[in-house]
Short mmCIF file of C-alpha atoms in Angstrom, two decimals:
data_model
loop_
_atom_site.label_atom_id
_atom_site.label_comp_id
_atom_site.label_asym_id
_atom_site.label_seq_id
_atom_site.Cartn_x
_atom_site.Cartn_y
_atom_site.Cartn_z
CA MET N 1 98.65 96.04 125.72
CA PRO N 2 95.56 96.12 123.42
CA ALA N 3 92.95 98.73 123.92
CA ARG N 4 89.76 97.36 125.65
CA SER N 5 87.65 96.26 122.86
CA ALA N 6 84.19 97.84 122.54
CA PRO N 7 81.17 95.84 123.66
CA ASP N 8 80.10 93.15 121.12
CA PRO N 9 76.44 93.47 120.16
CA ALA N 10 76.24 90.00 118.77
CA ARG N 11 77.60 88.71 122.32
CA ARG N 12 75.35 90.98 124.17
CA ASN N 13 72.42 89.74 122.15
CA GLU N 14 73.23 86.22 122.69
CA ARG N 15 73.58 86.93 126.64
CA SER N 16 70.07 88.54 126.37
CA ARG N 17 68.78 85.66 124.62
CA ARG N 18 69.85 83.01 127.22
CA ALA N 19 68.79 85.13 130.00
CA ILE N 20 65.22 85.21 128.39
CA LEU N 21 65.02 81.61 127.88
CA ALA N 22 66.22 80.82 131.23
CA ALA N 23 63.77 83.32 132.96
CA ALA N 24 60.93 81.86 130.79
CA LEU N 25 61.64 78.34 132.00
CA GLU N 26 62.13 79.33 135.79
CA LEU N 27 58.84 81.45 135.62
CA LEU N 28 57.02 78.37 133.91
CA GLY N 29 57.84 76.28 136.77
CA GLU N 30 56.89 78.87 139.39
CA THR N 31 53.67 80.35 137.92
CA GLY N 32 52.44 77.94 135.63
CA TYR N 33 51.69 78.80 131.85
CA ALA N 34 48.40 80.56 132.22
CA ASP N 35 49.65 83.35 134.68
CA LEU N 36 53.05 83.75 132.79
CA THR N 37 53.38 87.08 131.02
CA VAL N 38 56.01 88.45 128.63
CA GLU N 39 56.28 91.43 131.18
CA ALA N 40 57.56 89.00 133.79
CA ILE N 41 60.02 87.20 131.51
CA ALA N 42 61.46 90.53 130.60
CA ALA N 43 61.70 91.58 134.22
CA ARG N 44 63.23 88.40 135.29
CA ALA N 45 65.64 88.38 132.58
CA GLY N 46 66.75 92.26 133.02
CA VAL N 47 65.77 93.22 129.50
CA GLY N 48 63.04 95.44 128.14
CA LYS N 49 59.62 93.76 126.78
CA GLN N 50 60.29 94.98 123.39
CA THR N 51 63.71 92.94 123.14
CA ILE N 52 61.41 89.82 123.64
CA TYR N 53 58.91 91.05 121.08
CA ARG N 54 61.68 91.73 118.42
CA TRP N 55 62.59 88.22 118.50
CA TRP N 56 59.53 86.33 119.40
CA ALA N 57 55.62 86.43 118.54
CA GLY N 58 54.65 85.89 122.09
CA LYS N 59 55.31 83.71 125.33
CA GLY N 60 54.48 80.36 123.54
CA ALA N 61 57.39 80.97 120.89
CA VAL N 62 59.66 81.83 123.86
CA ILE N 63 58.94 78.75 125.72
CA LEU N 64 59.02 76.64 122.75
CA ASP N 65 62.54 77.81 122.07
CA ALA N 66 63.66 77.36 125.67
CA LEU N 67 62.38 73.73 125.51
CA ALA N 68 63.71 73.01 122.25
CA GLU N 69 67.16 73.71 123.37
CA GLY N 70 66.77 71.32 126.00
CA ALA N 71 65.36 68.75 123.52
CA ALA N 72 68.28 68.97 121.38
CA ASP N 73 70.50 67.72 124.20
CA ALA N 74 68.38 64.73 124.93
CA PRO N 75 70.21 61.50 125.02
CA GLU N 76 69.66 58.26 122.81
CA LEU N 77 67.44 55.81 124.35
CA PRO N 78 69.76 53.21 126.07
CA ASP N 79 70.15 49.86 124.21
CA THR N 80 71.02 47.05 126.65
CA GLY N 81 70.05 44.40 124.18
CA ASP N 82 66.89 43.76 126.05
CA VAL N 83 64.08 45.82 124.32
CA GLU N 84 61.73 44.92 127.17
CA ALA N 85 63.74 46.23 129.75
CA ASP N 86 64.62 49.40 127.82
CA LEU N 87 60.87 50.09 126.84
CA ARG N 88 59.93 49.64 130.60
CA ALA N 89 62.62 52.09 131.60
CA VAL N 90 61.31 54.77 129.20
CA VAL N 91 57.79 54.14 129.90
CA ARG N 92 58.62 54.64 133.65
CA ALA N 93 60.62 57.62 133.14
CA THR N 94 57.82 59.16 130.99
CA VAL N 95 54.95 58.38 133.72
CA ALA N 96 57.37 59.97 136.35
CA GLU N 97 57.62 63.18 134.35
CA LEU N 98 53.87 63.27 134.05
CA ALA N 99 53.50 62.91 137.78
CA ASP N 100 55.95 65.67 138.58
CA PRO N 101 54.11 68.97 139.18
CA ALA N 102 56.62 71.17 137.55
CA LEU N 103 57.42 68.92 134.45
CA SER N 104 53.60 68.36 134.17
CA ALA N 105 53.06 72.03 134.14
CA THR N 106 55.46 72.35 131.16
CA THR N 107 53.70 69.76 129.11
CA ARG N 108 50.35 71.21 130.05
CA ALA N 109 51.57 74.62 128.67
CA LEU N 110 52.79 73.03 125.53
CA THR N 111 49.69 70.88 124.89
CA ILE N 112 47.55 74.11 125.20
CA GLU N 113 49.75 75.81 122.76
CA THR N 114 49.33 72.90 120.34
CA LEU N 115 45.83 72.97 120.52
CA SER N 116 45.56 76.75 120.17
CA ASP N 117 47.94 77.66 117.58
CA ASP N 118 48.41 75.47 114.33
CA ALA N 119 51.88 77.11 113.48
CA LEU N 120 53.27 76.40 116.86
CA ALA N 121 51.92 72.99 117.04
CA GLU N 122 53.84 72.19 114.02
CA GLN N 123 56.89 73.34 115.72
CA VAL N 124 56.26 71.66 119.04
CA ARG N 125 55.71 68.49 117.10
CA ASP N 126 58.86 68.54 115.04
CA ARG N 127 61.24 70.29 117.58
CA LEU N 128 60.22 68.69 120.74
CA LEU N 129 58.23 65.62 120.41
CA ARG N 130 59.61 64.03 117.25
CA PRO N 131 63.15 63.77 118.46
CA HIS N 132 61.75 61.95 121.73
CA LEU N 133 59.55 59.68 119.94
CA ASP N 134 62.18 58.90 117.22
CA THR N 135 64.67 57.63 119.99
CA VAL N 136 61.98 54.99 120.71
CA VAL N 137 61.39 54.17 117.03
CA VAL N 138 65.12 53.57 116.56
CA ARG N 139 65.16 51.33 119.76
CA LEU N 140 62.10 49.42 118.18
CA ARG N 141 63.43 48.81 114.99
CA ALA N 142 66.60 47.30 116.63
CA GLY N 143 64.42 45.12 118.60
CA GLN N 144 62.58 43.96 115.29
CA ASP N 145 66.24 43.23 113.86
CA ALA N 146 66.97 41.26 117.13
CA GLY N 147 63.73 39.27 116.63
CA GLN N 148 62.35 40.58 119.85
CA ILE N 149 59.43 42.64 118.39
CA ARG N 150 57.02 41.45 115.75
CA ALA N 151 58.51 42.33 112.43
CA ASP N 152 55.08 43.26 110.91
CA VAL N 153 54.37 45.94 113.50
CA ASP N 154 54.90 49.92 112.42
CA PRO N 155 57.25 51.30 114.73
CA ALA N 156 55.40 54.59 114.68
CA GLN N 157 52.19 52.83 115.76
CA ALA N 158 54.18 50.88 118.58
CA VAL N 159 55.17 54.03 120.08
CA GLU N 160 51.68 55.41 120.29
CA LEU N 161 50.45 52.12 121.82
CA LEU N 162 53.41 52.81 124.39
CA PHE N 163 52.71 56.58 125.22
CA GLY N 164 49.15 57.20 124.12
CA PRO N 165 47.79 55.47 127.14
CA LEU N 166 49.97 57.59 129.40
CA TYR N 167 48.96 60.87 127.96
CA HIS N 168 45.36 59.78 127.94
CA ARG N 169 45.37 59.03 131.58
CA TRP N 170 47.62 62.33 132.25
CA LEU N 171 45.08 64.52 130.41
CA LEU N 172 41.81 62.82 131.77
CA ARG N 173 43.27 62.34 135.21
CA THR N 174 41.47 59.16 135.14
CA GLY N 175 43.88 57.28 137.51
CA PRO N 176 47.15 57.31 139.40
CA LEU N 177 50.50 57.97 137.47
CA THR N 178 52.61 55.35 139.43
CA GLU N 179 55.40 53.17 138.72
CA GLY N 180 53.00 49.96 139.02
CA TYR N 181 50.68 51.84 136.51
CA ALA N 182 53.75 52.24 134.08
CA ASP N 183 54.68 48.52 134.18
CA GLY N 184 51.14 47.67 133.52
CA VAL N 185 51.17 49.68 130.41
CA THR N 186 54.23 48.13 129.34
CA ASP N 187 53.28 44.55 129.87
CA LEU N 188 50.15 45.28 127.92
CA ALA N 189 51.84 46.65 125.12
CA LEU N 190 54.49 44.08 124.91
CA ALA N 191 51.94 41.37 124.87
CA ALA N 192 50.81 43.02 121.60
CA LEU N 193 54.61 43.58 120.36
CA ARG N 194 56.18 40.27 121.04
CA PRO N 195 56.67 37.85 118.15
CA MET E 1 -12.97 79.68 129.22
CA PRO E 2 -9.94 79.82 131.37
CA ALA E 3 -8.21 83.19 131.49
CA ARG E 4 -5.09 83.18 129.48
CA SER E 5 -2.21 82.46 132.16
CA ALA E 6 0.46 84.74 132.84
CA PRO E 7 4.03 84.04 131.30
CA ASP E 8 5.76 81.27 133.35
CA PRO E 9 9.27 82.35 134.45
CA ALA E 10 10.36 78.83 134.81
CA ARG E 11 9.44 77.97 131.37
CA ARG E 12 10.81 81.03 130.03
CA ASN E 13 14.18 80.42 131.86
CA GLU E 14 14.15 76.92 130.22
CA ARG E 15 13.71 78.36 126.81
CA SER E 16 16.51 80.84 127.40
CA ARG E 17 18.80 77.85 128.61
CA ARG E 18 18.13 75.80 125.65
CA ALA E 19 18.57 78.78 123.30
CA ILE E 20 21.96 79.60 125.01
CA LEU E 21 23.08 76.06 124.77
CA ALA E 22 22.11 75.59 121.35
CA ALA E 23 23.85 78.83 120.20
CA ALA E 24 27.11 77.90 121.99
CA LEU E 25 27.12 74.69 120.08
CA GLU E 26 26.47 76.30 116.73
CA LEU E 27 29.13 78.87 117.41
CA LEU E 28 31.70 76.38 118.48
CA GLY E 29 31.49 74.58 115.07
CA GLU E 30 31.35 77.97 113.18
CA THR E 31 34.19 80.09 114.82
CA GLY E 32 36.19 77.71 116.87
CA TYR E 33 36.56 77.83 120.68
CA ALA E 34 39.32 80.56 120.53
CA ASP E 35 37.30 83.12 118.92
CA LEU E 36 34.09 82.08 120.65
CA THR E 37 32.81 85.02 123.12
CA VAL E 38 29.95 85.00 125.66
CA GLU E 39 28.73 88.25 123.91
CA ALA E 40 28.36 86.10 120.54
CA ILE E 41 26.54 83.42 122.40
CA ALA E 42 24.20 85.94 123.82
CA ALA E 43 23.41 87.67 120.69
CA ARG E 44 22.69 84.36 118.71
CA ALA E 45 20.42 83.09 121.50
CA GLY E 46 18.78 86.53 121.64
CA VAL E 47 19.46 87.04 125.54
CA GLY E 48 21.50 89.35 127.29
CA LYS E 49 25.02 88.74 128.34
CA GLN E 50 24.13 89.09 132.06
CA THR E 51 21.54 86.32 131.52
CA ILE E 52 24.53 83.95 130.60
CA TYR E 53 26.71 85.15 133.45
CA ARG E 54 23.78 84.64 135.90
CA TRP E 55 23.91 80.74 135.08
CA TRP E 56 27.57 80.12 134.20
CA ALA E 57 31.06 81.15 134.95
CA GLY E 58 32.13 81.59 131.51
CA LYS E 59 31.99 80.31 127.88
CA GLY E 60 33.88 76.95 129.06
CA ALA E 61 31.14 76.10 131.45
CA VAL E 62 28.46 76.99 128.87
CA ILE E 63 29.94 74.62 126.41
CA LEU E 64 30.51 71.81 128.79
CA ASP E 65 26.69 71.84 129.75
CA ALA E 66 25.79 71.88 126.00
CA LEU E 67 27.72 68.94 125.52
CA ALA E 68 26.80 67.13 128.70
CA GLU E 69 23.34 66.97 127.51
CA GLY E 70 24.28 65.37 124.39
CA ALA E 71 26.55 62.83 126.27
CA ALA E 72 23.59 61.93 128.53
CA ASP E 73 21.75 60.62 125.54
CA ALA E 74 24.84 58.57 124.25
CA PRO E 75 23.56 55.07 123.55
CA GLU E 76 25.20 51.85 124.89
CA LEU E 77 27.94 50.21 123.03
CA PRO E 78 26.59 47.50 120.85
CA ASP E 79 27.03 43.85 121.96
CA THR E 80 26.91 41.81 118.86
CA GLY E 81 28.41 38.87 120.90
CA ASP E 82 31.71 39.49 118.77
CA VAL E 83 33.76 41.77 120.94
CA GLU E 84 36.47 42.00 118.60
CA ALA E 85 33.87 43.47 115.94
CA ASP E 86 32.16 45.62 118.61
CA LEU E 87 35.72 47.24 119.39
CA ARG E 88 36.62 47.71 115.76
CA ALA E 89 33.47 49.74 115.24
CA VAL E 90 33.84 52.02 118.17
CA VAL E 91 37.60 52.59 117.40
CA ARG E 92 36.62 53.56 113.96
CA ALA E 93 33.53 55.95 114.87
CA THR E 94 36.32 57.65 117.46
CA VAL E 95 38.80 58.22 114.70
CA ALA E 96 36.19 59.43 112.35
CA GLU E 97 35.12 61.92 115.00
CA LEU E 98 38.72 62.96 115.50
CA ALA E 99 39.14 63.44 111.72
CA ASP E 100 35.90 65.40 111.46
CA PRO E 101 36.81 69.36 111.49
CA ALA E 102 33.82 70.46 113.35
CA LEU E 103 33.72 67.66 116.01
CA SER E 104 37.40 67.89 116.33
CA ALA E 105 37.11 71.61 117.07
CA THR E 106 34.92 70.81 120.07
CA THR E 107 37.12 67.93 121.30
CA ARG E 108 39.99 70.61 120.99
CA ALA E 109 38.04 73.16 123.00
CA LEU E 110 37.30 70.98 125.80
CA THR E 111 40.90 69.66 125.88
CA ILE E 112 42.16 73.35 126.36
CA GLU E 113 39.66 73.71 129.14
CA THR E 114 40.51 70.51 130.90
CA LEU E 115 44.11 71.75 130.83
CA SER E 116 43.49 75.30 131.92
CA ASP E 117 40.84 74.67 134.65
CA ASP E 118 40.93 72.19 137.16
CA ALA E 119 37.53 72.49 138.44
CA LEU E 120 36.16 72.16 134.84
CA ALA E 121 38.46 69.42 134.19
CA GLU E 122 36.78 67.38 136.82
CA GLN E 123 33.43 67.95 135.40
CA VAL E 124 34.70 67.37 131.64
CA ARG E 125 36.01 64.07 132.85
CA ASP E 126 32.92 63.13 134.88
CA ARG E 127 30.29 64.37 132.98
CA LEU E 128 31.53 63.88 129.47
CA LEU E 129 34.34 61.30 129.18
CA ARG E 130 33.45 58.84 131.85
CA PRO E 131 29.94 57.94 130.46
CA HIS E 132 31.62 57.27 126.97
CA LEU E 133 34.71 55.20 128.40
CA ASP E 134 32.23 53.26 130.91
CA THR E 135 30.33 51.86 128.04
CA VAL E 136 33.56 50.63 126.41
CA VAL E 137 34.35 49.01 130.10
CA VAL E 138 30.96 47.49 130.18
CA ARG E 139 31.57 45.72 126.76
CA LEU E 140 35.05 44.59 127.64
CA ARG E 141 33.84 42.83 130.87
CA ALA E 142 31.25 41.25 128.97
CA GLY E 143 34.04 40.11 126.50
CA GLN E 144 35.96 38.80 129.53
CA ASP E 145 32.72 36.80 130.80
CA ALA E 146 32.70 35.31 127.27
CA GLY E 147 36.45 34.36 127.22
CA GLN E 148 36.96 36.48 124.50
CA ILE E 149 39.40 39.06 126.50
CA ARG E 150 41.90 38.07 128.73
CA ALA E 151 40.49 37.72 132.26
CA ASP E 152 43.61 39.11 134.05
CA VAL E 153 43.56 42.65 131.91
CA ASP E 154 42.23 45.66 133.80
CA PRO E 155 39.28 47.04 131.42
CA ALA E 156 40.14 50.52 132.46
CA GLN E 157 43.73 49.92 131.25
CA ALA E 158 42.49 48.27 128.12
CA VAL E 159 40.15 51.30 127.13
CA GLU E 160 43.40 53.40 127.51
CA LEU E 161 45.27 50.88 125.10
CA LEU E 162 42.54 51.29 122.66
CA PHE E 163 41.75 54.97 122.87
CA GLY E 164 45.08 56.55 124.10
CA PRO E 165 46.86 56.11 120.55
CA LEU E 166 44.03 57.67 118.99
CA TYR E 167 44.12 61.06 120.96
CA HIS E 168 48.05 60.83 120.96
CA ARG E 169 47.99 60.88 117.10
CA TRP E 170 45.17 63.45 117.07
CA LEU E 171 46.91 65.87 119.51
CA LEU E 172 50.31 65.45 117.89
CA ARG E 173 49.15 65.46 114.36
CA THR E 174 51.89 62.63 113.69
CA GLY E 175 49.94 60.77 111.16
CA PRO E 176 46.57 60.48 109.35
CA LEU E 177 43.32 59.57 110.94
CA THR E 178 41.90 56.85 108.60
CA GLU E 179 39.84 53.81 108.89
CA GLY E 180 42.83 51.82 108.15
CA TYR E 181 44.75 53.52 110.79
CA ALA E 182 41.87 52.82 113.12
CA ASP E 183 42.00 49.01 112.26
CA GLY E 184 45.63 48.95 112.83
CA VAL E 185 45.26 50.20 116.37
CA THR E 186 42.26 47.99 117.04
CA ASP E 187 44.39 45.08 115.65
CA LEU E 188 47.44 45.97 117.84
CA ALA E 189 45.29 46.20 121.01
CA LEU E 190 43.50 42.97 120.38
CA ALA E 191 46.77 41.22 120.15
CA ALA E 192 47.32 42.36 123.72
CA LEU E 193 43.69 41.54 124.88
CA ARG E 194 43.02 38.23 123.30
CA PRO E 195 43.30 35.18 125.83
#
């Protein structure tokens, strides 16, 4: 029978890292970004505050890492062969996320970080937003190949046409975020994107 | 010959108020919102910090008032009779503002406030953004009356279709903010809005 092995520091670090990221996401949903502190994350994760500061610059960096792990698992956008139906589905899902108080709090936190910290902004864009937007670009290109989307449209601009209005309304709170609203945006964008 | 009048407190207050608002705008352009303090505004305006706190809750409220005075002076959107040309002009002007470092800093500050403070968010929307967006709604309605814009389009959604993509790109820094980009957005939106 082998001797019981000594505790593995790498494994212990990984366990702490996961506990910190999970605690950060939980607290974000519960207290919102503004009232979130590194102290509270440390207490919830059962680690010392210094452990967090050894690995991250601050709460923004912790939350970015926590969310980036989720983004890496994001599925491809479905391709049913009907680009209009697929775009309608993703616009509805995005509006539903923006209308959800907990998810909206997360997006709010990220947006504040993006506006406040240039270095973090690049990471938010490249690690969280690009992967999501790129799935829509891929779907739009397939739609162009299938002759369902105008060939002369830049897919990156088409993505902004679909998602820009949603974030505009969410940010400025100028109207309700409902499924009917989502479909209205999709209809209007499709009128521009159809061949 | 009339006796020299005693100093008028109302006039003195108004002079202080204007000095504070001007100082806030100057410092916003110079140091950016994050590093702006009520102390610095007071020093630049030549008033005590307490004078500012007597009238405003904090720096966000001061800046909102400073900008709202400018917004009240905003001109109507020109109506040349050609709705496409008029929309192209306002989209170009908005992109130019977002590309300007000093104006962009102001928009950034306001957006952070909007995301951080619900009470201030309503004021930002109603006192700063609505007046601007409403001038475009008025122009779109005239375009509908003239048969240049689809009659079944909600002008409020059409405004989001024009401006949402611009703020999306500005916020996420996903591409350049050039006149060519502005025209591309206008072209795409017009493809959706034309009868």
